[in-house]
């Protein structure tokens, strides 16, 4: 049967792969699906690299290095949705769980005042915590302050107003460094910590909302999805109840590799790699989108789902959409360090530590955001003679401080090079990598008292990898939703980290939502063939913004 409808997905990161996967599972058989990726590989920021352990040159040992996301949380509807995908891909046997009782789950630290402070795991722990105890009386005002009535504000303004500036500077800013590599003074509280926003709105108090179990931000679609998954796979709840985080034996990229493998095996999706899209031209009359690809014949589709970053999508469109270009994305340097366990040990086992705004600046820590104790979190990922005999750490540097940190190298290089020159020019790449490697090693020496030289150092610089949801983000997404409905009438939808959630779980769930929504608009003609119909309730992928 010849295809009557063609759906094209732009971008082969986790969002694009997931969108294509859900389309392949739900669209009628005569619907053509194409995935177009500009790079030579799929997976986007998911990048797991198994390398030979320099301590065991005989090939009897290897270590796994993650340069992107390294673990998944099973909690919530998005966590359940990813677990369902994992099971259907046959990855159950490769899951490496971290139990809630493990040191990695129970011990998370903040580096402040020249020492590591374990975060409290209870209210009583907070009352006696050296970083928090003095701030508790001020935080108690949260119970009587009531709501502000504001549509949105920065994370710092919200937390300071309710709990005091100390909580924002010493605690919340560290969490934001770990999740968004971002600046609490600029990020939207409603778009990043929506639970806090809704607790204040619904209960007049964050503390009261927590005590009453409120604040969950779930749409009607979320609730239906959660009910469906629990009904079909009830045993997943036991895994969720026992597990803090999890990854896979060969790293998180195993998920994207399995998605691509499943798409190829299924034969429903044509995957075009090394295909750089240059322009999109939508024709509402013919219900057609012309996709211009560098050095290739154009592709025509009846609808396009873009999983590209918003700024990249804007470059493909003839009309400007300010909402696509308002938010910046930050650059993060990731440094993998591998030490011999005989020469380097952790005095405080756990998941890792973060550096708060009150402690950090690009000057005193060169933009260090935090350090993950990989060997403690998921030691099973190292194989052979390497298991248990290496200390593996990962430092994250830069984010909203990236340019400021790099300016130290620029000013000290004597070359007159700008930070942008140092970042992008090949002749300076070695200097930049050495700068970040030294930053990571100096931090480990100072904060963890590890003087030994690492056996292996890997530096990865991820340009514009984490979108920054600035204040007013949801309102802008609602405006974009309305504009796309009017201008494209269902010919163009969007998904991905740049819109309504940056986590891997969010990207997968949002991809499912837009894919299923597009398929729901397929109507059967008299001959039984499916065809996309627009005009009524066109899909944009941004519908969720009205519920958050």
XYZ file of C-alpha atoms in Angstrom:
548
model
C 0.000 0.000 0.000
C 1.530 3.329 -1.047
C 1.961 5.886 1.753
C -0.594 8.670 1.784
C 0.978 10.529 4.690
C 4.629 11.298 5.429
C 5.801 12.401 8.897
C 9.375 13.685 9.182
C 11.249 14.007 12.482
C 14.163 16.456 12.615
C 16.979 15.580 15.015
C 18.264 12.197 16.146
C 18.968 12.904 19.801
C 16.947 11.148 22.493
C 13.898 13.316 21.717
C 13.964 12.650 17.978
C 14.674 8.929 18.367
C 11.848 8.604 20.892
C 9.425 10.523 18.663
C 10.202 8.258 15.696
C 9.921 5.165 17.915
C 6.491 6.116 19.224
C 5.312 7.057 15.729
C 6.464 3.676 14.421
C 4.510 1.902 17.160
C 1.249 3.828 16.787
C 0.892 5.134 13.216
C -1.055 3.094 10.622
C 1.183 0.943 8.390
C 0.805 3.125 5.299
C 2.211 6.215 7.046
C 5.804 6.916 6.028
C 8.182 8.048 8.789
C 11.596 9.638 8.236
C 14.193 10.656 10.818
C 16.738 13.269 9.683
C 19.898 13.792 11.747
C 22.682 16.252 10.912
C 25.496 14.349 12.654
C 27.069 11.031 11.714
C 25.601 9.393 14.832
C 22.347 9.482 16.737
C 21.963 9.924 20.475
C 22.760 13.613 20.846
C 24.172 14.394 24.286
C 23.981 10.753 25.381
C 27.570 9.631 24.953
C 29.033 6.635 26.798
C 32.580 5.563 26.049
C 34.159 2.297 27.219
C 37.938 2.659 27.270
C 40.859 0.429 28.192
C 42.045 0.847 31.764
C 45.625 2.181 31.622
C 46.370 0.159 34.774
C 45.605 -3.032 32.843
C 47.162 -2.686 29.379
C 46.682 -6.417 28.843
C 43.058 -5.733 27.947
C 41.678 -7.441 31.038
C 40.051 -4.293 32.369
C 37.959 -1.397 31.069
C 36.216 1.645 32.502
C 33.036 3.352 31.340
C 33.136 7.125 30.924
C 30.022 9.248 30.559
C 30.396 12.659 28.960
C 26.676 13.451 29.008
C 23.741 12.412 31.210
C 24.727 9.421 33.340
C 21.626 8.174 35.146
C 17.833 8.137 35.168
C 15.352 8.575 37.993
C 12.510 6.039 38.001
C 10.082 8.225 39.960
C 7.016 9.984 38.591
C 5.057 9.437 35.415
C 8.040 10.348 33.240
C 10.179 7.820 35.115
C 7.551 5.097 34.659
C 7.255 5.933 30.982
C 10.998 5.493 30.439
C 10.961 2.204 32.363
C 8.185 0.972 30.081
C 10.337 1.876 27.068
C 13.359 0.150 28.614
C 11.366 -3.036 29.090
C 9.923 -2.992 25.593
C 13.423 -2.531 24.167
C 14.585 -5.581 26.103
C 17.075 -3.656 28.251
C 15.883 -5.009 31.614
C 18.862 -7.320 31.994
C 21.285 -4.443 31.439
C 19.880 -2.141 34.123
C 22.345 -1.169 36.844
C 20.183 0.112 39.738
C 21.290 2.231 42.681
C 19.200 1.278 45.720
C 17.764 3.922 47.997
C 19.826 2.511 50.869
C 23.179 2.794 49.075
C 25.774 5.470 49.986
C 25.312 7.020 46.533
C 21.610 7.558 47.240
C 21.926 8.629 50.873
C 25.078 10.741 50.745
C 25.042 13.862 48.617
C 27.251 16.787 49.493
C 27.673 20.523 49.155
C 31.137 22.045 49.292
C 30.993 25.202 51.378
C 33.283 27.001 53.819
C 36.222 24.786 52.792
C 34.559 21.490 53.616
C 32.056 18.920 52.329
C 28.659 19.033 54.032
C 26.344 16.028 53.727
C 22.844 17.139 52.823
C 20.275 16.282 55.510
C 17.843 13.437 54.825
C 15.255 14.472 57.413
C 13.692 17.536 59.011
C 15.554 16.812 62.262
C 18.778 16.628 60.283
C 18.083 20.049 58.800
C 17.480 21.540 62.257
C 21.029 20.692 63.327
C 22.786 21.047 59.975
C 25.702 23.536 60.093
C 24.654 25.154 56.821
C 20.919 25.250 57.488
C 20.240 25.392 61.239
C 20.647 29.170 61.503
C 18.327 29.687 58.537
C 15.428 27.590 59.855
C 13.752 30.367 61.913
C 13.599 32.661 58.870
C 12.336 29.792 56.729
C 9.463 29.304 59.170
C 7.851 32.450 57.779
C 6.872 30.344 54.779
C 3.966 29.026 56.841
C 2.403 32.475 57.253
C 3.492 34.507 54.225
C 0.774 33.375 51.797
C 1.076 33.501 48.011
C 2.484 36.306 45.883
C 0.013 36.131 43.005
C 2.846 36.396 40.499
C 2.718 34.437 37.250
C 6.446 33.739 37.455
C 9.690 34.943 39.030
C 13.291 33.838 39.317
C 14.204 30.868 41.491
C 16.227 33.164 43.748
C 13.402 35.674 44.183
C 10.931 32.908 45.039
C 13.168 31.058 47.502
C 14.441 34.270 49.113
C 10.906 35.584 49.549
C 9.724 32.375 51.207
C 12.793 31.038 53.034
C 15.456 33.735 53.051
C 18.436 34.518 50.854
C 20.639 32.022 52.695
C 18.553 29.073 51.482
C 18.787 30.299 47.910
C 22.516 30.996 47.982
C 23.682 28.001 50.032
C 21.324 25.201 48.976
C 19.034 25.810 46.007
C 21.730 27.415 43.854
C 23.812 24.248 44.234
C 20.880 22.111 43.059
C 20.437 24.404 40.070
C 24.131 24.013 39.241
C 23.664 20.239 39.273
C 20.504 20.154 37.134
C 20.681 23.170 34.828
C 24.268 24.444 35.199
C 22.341 27.682 35.535
C 21.985 30.949 37.427
C 19.258 31.044 40.101
C 18.853 34.787 39.575
C 17.677 34.274 35.990
C 15.898 30.916 35.738
C 12.113 30.641 35.995
C 10.855 28.976 39.172
C 7.612 27.938 37.494
C 9.396 26.183 34.617
C 12.179 24.552 36.650
C 10.690 23.939 40.112
C 7.019 23.892 39.220
C 6.176 21.895 42.335
C 7.282 24.790 44.554
C 5.280 27.270 42.482
C 2.099 25.189 42.721
C 2.498 24.506 46.441
C 2.518 28.228 47.087
C -0.363 28.818 44.692
C -2.546 25.994 46.038
C -1.664 26.031 49.751
C -0.144 29.446 50.383
C 2.931 27.680 51.782
C 5.589 25.357 50.379
C 6.035 23.574 53.713
C 2.281 23.059 54.135
C 2.030 21.821 50.559
C 4.787 19.284 51.211
C 3.129 18.073 54.428
C -0.183 17.614 52.620
C 1.390 15.853 49.639
C 0.591 18.589 47.150
C 2.464 20.217 44.320
C 2.387 17.387 41.774
C 2.348 18.863 38.274
C 0.547 16.286 36.163
C -1.683 16.899 33.168
C -4.760 14.781 32.382
C -2.651 12.990 29.750
C -0.003 12.227 32.405
C -2.583 10.700 34.733
C -4.018 8.518 31.981
C -0.536 7.379 30.947
C 0.461 6.541 34.525
C -2.697 4.520 35.049
C -2.092 2.608 31.804
C 1.535 1.733 32.621
C 0.774 0.647 36.194
C -2.090 -1.536 34.958
C 0.016 -3.216 32.260
C 3.285 -3.452 34.223
C 2.395 -3.397 37.944
C 5.773 -4.820 38.981
C 7.499 -1.587 37.923
C 6.223 0.036 41.109
C 8.360 -2.274 43.228
C 11.450 -1.270 41.236
C 10.563 2.404 41.685
C 10.061 1.986 45.437
C 13.529 0.480 45.912
C 15.573 2.434 43.378
C 17.072 5.907 43.630
C 18.588 6.094 40.132
C 19.728 3.638 37.475
C 21.778 3.363 34.317
C 22.887 0.511 32.053
C 25.912 -1.784 31.963
C 27.405 0.099 29.019
C 26.102 3.517 30.011
C 23.112 5.667 29.207
C 23.921 5.742 25.497
C 22.798 2.113 25.483
C 19.260 3.513 25.481
C 19.702 5.599 22.330
C 21.626 2.803 20.600
C 18.800 0.384 21.364
C 16.211 2.811 20.045
C 18.066 3.173 16.749
C 18.594 -0.584 16.499
C 14.883 -1.201 17.115
C 13.894 1.377 14.492
C 16.182 -0.225 11.902
C 14.957 -3.713 12.762
C 11.307 -2.670 12.568
C 11.729 -1.177 9.109
C 9.098 1.516 9.674
C 11.503 4.459 9.854
C 13.993 5.707 7.256
C 16.999 7.147 9.122
C 19.098 9.757 7.324
C 22.336 10.649 9.132
C 24.864 13.297 8.120
C 21.938 15.219 6.625
C 21.930 18.883 7.600
C 18.540 20.558 7.191
C 18.891 24.088 5.833
C 15.315 25.320 5.390
C 11.658 24.486 5.958
C 8.951 25.768 3.619
C 5.366 25.011 4.634
C 2.447 25.202 2.171
C -0.883 25.193 3.984
C -2.894 24.824 0.769
C -1.163 21.624 -0.364
C -0.539 20.431 3.231
C 3.139 19.966 2.414
C 6.468 20.887 4.035
C 9.543 21.099 1.834
C 12.652 20.125 3.816
C 15.812 21.438 2.148
C 18.910 19.355 3.012
C 22.491 20.426 2.341
C 23.880 18.684 -0.736
C 20.835 16.423 -1.102
C 17.452 16.377 -2.793
C 14.706 17.979 -0.687
C 12.332 15.807 1.306
C 8.589 16.493 1.296
C 6.429 15.666 4.312
C 2.839 16.279 5.379
C 3.929 17.173 8.855
C 7.266 17.811 10.547
C 8.095 17.255 14.212
C 11.229 19.211 15.089
C 13.356 17.817 17.915
C 16.049 20.393 17.159
C 17.066 23.092 19.663
C 14.744 26.111 19.304
C 17.491 28.388 17.965
C 18.360 25.867 15.232
C 14.700 25.570 14.281
C 14.393 29.345 14.001
C 17.228 29.377 11.455
C 15.170 27.079 9.225
C 12.066 29.290 9.237
C 11.459 32.394 7.154
C 9.399 34.173 9.812
C 10.969 35.193 13.156
C 9.533 33.741 16.357
C 11.062 35.577 19.370
C 10.059 32.724 21.666
C 12.487 30.408 19.849
C 15.469 32.676 20.449
C 14.763 34.184 23.884
C 16.425 31.515 26.036
C 20.170 30.901 25.817
C 21.792 27.487 26.266
C 24.920 27.085 28.364
C 28.171 25.317 27.525
C 29.570 22.754 29.956
C 33.041 21.206 30.128
C 32.927 17.609 31.386
C 36.185 16.153 32.706
C 36.501 12.408 33.384
C 39.252 11.491 35.859
C 40.356 7.900 36.514
C 42.673 7.182 39.462
C 44.195 4.004 40.826
C 42.203 2.966 43.903
C 45.479 2.116 45.607
C 46.522 5.766 45.466
C 43.213 7.631 45.689
C 40.244 6.967 47.955
C 37.102 8.843 48.935
C 36.933 9.835 52.572
C 33.208 10.528 52.136
C 31.532 7.966 49.824
C 28.380 9.153 48.073
C 26.974 10.406 44.797
C 29.119 13.532 44.635
C 29.090 17.180 45.598
C 27.876 20.497 44.212
C 29.143 24.012 44.740
C 26.571 26.696 45.638
C 26.411 30.278 44.474
C 27.551 31.538 47.869
C 30.799 29.588 47.532
C 31.373 29.644 43.830
C 32.604 32.111 41.311
C 34.559 31.626 38.148
C 37.485 33.200 39.979
C 37.823 31.038 43.085
C 36.836 27.712 41.514
C 37.187 28.453 37.777
C 33.487 27.843 37.258
C 33.330 24.394 38.881
C 29.707 23.255 39.236
C 30.271 19.928 40.980
C 31.934 16.520 40.954
C 30.246 13.104 40.592
C 31.721 10.053 42.335
C 31.078 7.611 39.478
C 32.859 4.650 41.082
C 30.679 4.935 44.151
C 27.423 5.467 42.257
C 27.543 2.626 39.705
C 30.747 0.592 40.138
C 29.362 -2.328 38.108
C 29.916 -0.389 34.870
C 33.661 -1.014 35.071
C 34.643 -4.479 33.862
C 37.247 -7.140 34.518
C 40.242 -6.268 36.660
C 39.182 -2.602 36.716
C 36.137 -3.244 38.896
C 36.845 -2.085 42.411
C 40.395 -1.051 41.551
C 39.779 2.409 40.129
C 38.408 5.665 41.485
C 36.395 7.332 38.742
C 35.264 10.956 39.092
C 33.573 13.406 36.729
C 33.816 17.185 37.114
C 31.308 19.572 35.508
C 32.619 23.073 34.801
C 31.206 26.245 33.300
C 27.511 26.455 32.564
C 26.399 30.025 33.214
C 29.997 30.770 34.289
C 31.655 29.232 31.223
C 32.742 32.442 29.488
C 33.891 34.001 32.742
C 35.939 30.912 33.575
C 37.478 30.738 30.132
C 38.341 34.443 30.269
C 40.993 33.547 32.874
C 42.748 31.465 30.245
C 42.306 34.180 27.637
C 43.784 36.848 29.906
C 46.652 34.599 30.927
C 47.497 33.276 27.481
C 49.217 36.438 26.340
C 47.824 35.868 22.860
C 45.069 38.437 23.007
C 42.585 35.738 22.054
C 38.969 36.203 23.096
C 37.114 33.533 25.052
C 35.219 32.674 21.864
C 38.505 32.268 19.965
C 39.836 29.979 22.675
C 36.636 27.964 22.683
C 36.273 27.495 18.949
C 39.687 27.857 17.351
C 41.454 24.561 16.746
C 44.862 26.032 17.545
C 43.707 26.764 21.104
C 41.799 23.515 21.710
C 44.704 21.872 23.529
C 45.112 24.896 25.805
C 41.395 24.896 26.602
C 41.369 21.178 27.384
C 44.421 21.540 29.625
C 42.772 24.449 31.432
C 39.660 22.453 32.273
C 41.635 19.306 33.117
C 43.750 21.320 35.578
C 40.619 22.927 37.015
C 39.146 19.481 37.700
C 42.346 18.027 39.165
C 42.916 21.088 41.365
C 39.348 20.795 42.687
C 39.757 17.109 43.502
C 43.015 17.858 45.293
C 41.576 20.750 47.274
C 38.111 19.410 48.049
C 38.722 15.644 48.307
C 42.360 15.702 49.468
C 43.458 13.480 46.592
C 47.054 14.299 45.691
C 47.700 11.421 43.288
C 47.901 12.046 39.563
C 45.061 10.496 37.548
C 45.818 7.538 35.290
C 43.435 8.880 32.660
C 41.935 12.299 31.858
C 39.269 12.976 29.224
C 37.875 16.453 28.489
C 34.632 17.027 26.568
C 33.232 20.494 25.862
C 29.509 20.416 25.116
C 28.543 23.626 23.356
C 25.135 25.064 24.237
C 23.981 21.755 25.692
C 21.529 22.814 28.430
C 18.649 25.224 27.664
C 18.047 27.933 30.247
C 14.347 28.527 30.966
C 14.374 32.232 31.791
C 11.570 33.927 33.748
C 8.332 33.916 31.739
C 9.243 30.746 29.832
C 5.844 29.045 30.073
C 4.021 32.166 28.951
C 6.328 32.360 25.922
C 5.629 28.702 25.107
C 1.904 29.432 25.232
C 2.400 32.321 22.812
C 4.459 30.074 20.526
C 1.749 27.424 20.687
C -0.812 29.935 19.437
C 1.517 31.260 16.719
C 2.360 27.773 15.408
C -1.318 26.800 15.325
C -2.100 29.881 13.252
C 0.941 29.790 10.945
C 1.390 26.034 10.422
C -2.002 24.494 11.234
C -0.506 21.163 12.241
C 2.269 21.050 9.638
C 4.949 21.728 12.276
C 5.222 20.477 15.850
C 8.100 20.624 18.302
C 9.577 18.577 21.115
C 12.899 18.382 22.942
C 14.778 19.841 25.887
C 14.364 23.430 24.709
C 10.642 23.523 25.425
C 9.001 21.744 28.380
C 11.578 19.781 30.365
C 15.315 19.134 30.016
C 15.706 15.707 31.644
C 16.039 12.546 29.551
C 12.788 11.291 31.098
C 10.972 14.510 30.166
C 12.315 14.382 26.624
C 11.068 10.820 26.159
C 7.640 11.479 27.644
C 7.114 14.694 25.698
C 8.172 12.900 22.513
C 5.531 10.271 23.185
C 2.880 12.902 23.776
C 3.465 14.765 20.510
C 3.803 11.529 18.501
C 0.556 10.101 19.834
C -1.194 13.443 19.361
C -0.138 13.632 15.710
C -1.260 10.056 15.101
C -4.606 10.838 16.749
C -5.233 13.360 13.969
C -4.969 10.717 11.283
C -8.330 10.020 9.704
C -9.264 7.127 7.492
C -10.520 7.929 4.041
C -13.133 5.770 2.312
C -10.369 3.487 1.002
C -9.182 2.782 4.544
C -5.929 4.675 4.150
C -4.815 7.108 6.826
C -4.313 10.757 6.021
C -3.376 13.719 8.201
C -6.098 16.296 8.579
C -5.411 19.828 9.774
C -7.590 22.865 10.402
C -9.100 21.587 13.668
C -7.088 21.576 16.884
C -3.712 21.407 15.124
C -0.896 19.769 17.097
C 2.161 21.846 18.074
C 3.748 19.802 20.868
C 3.303 22.770 23.212
C -0.188 21.984 24.481
C 1.268 20.922 27.838
C 2.361 24.515 28.553
C -1.231 25.462 29.378
C -1.403 22.903 32.228
C 1.883 23.683 34.029
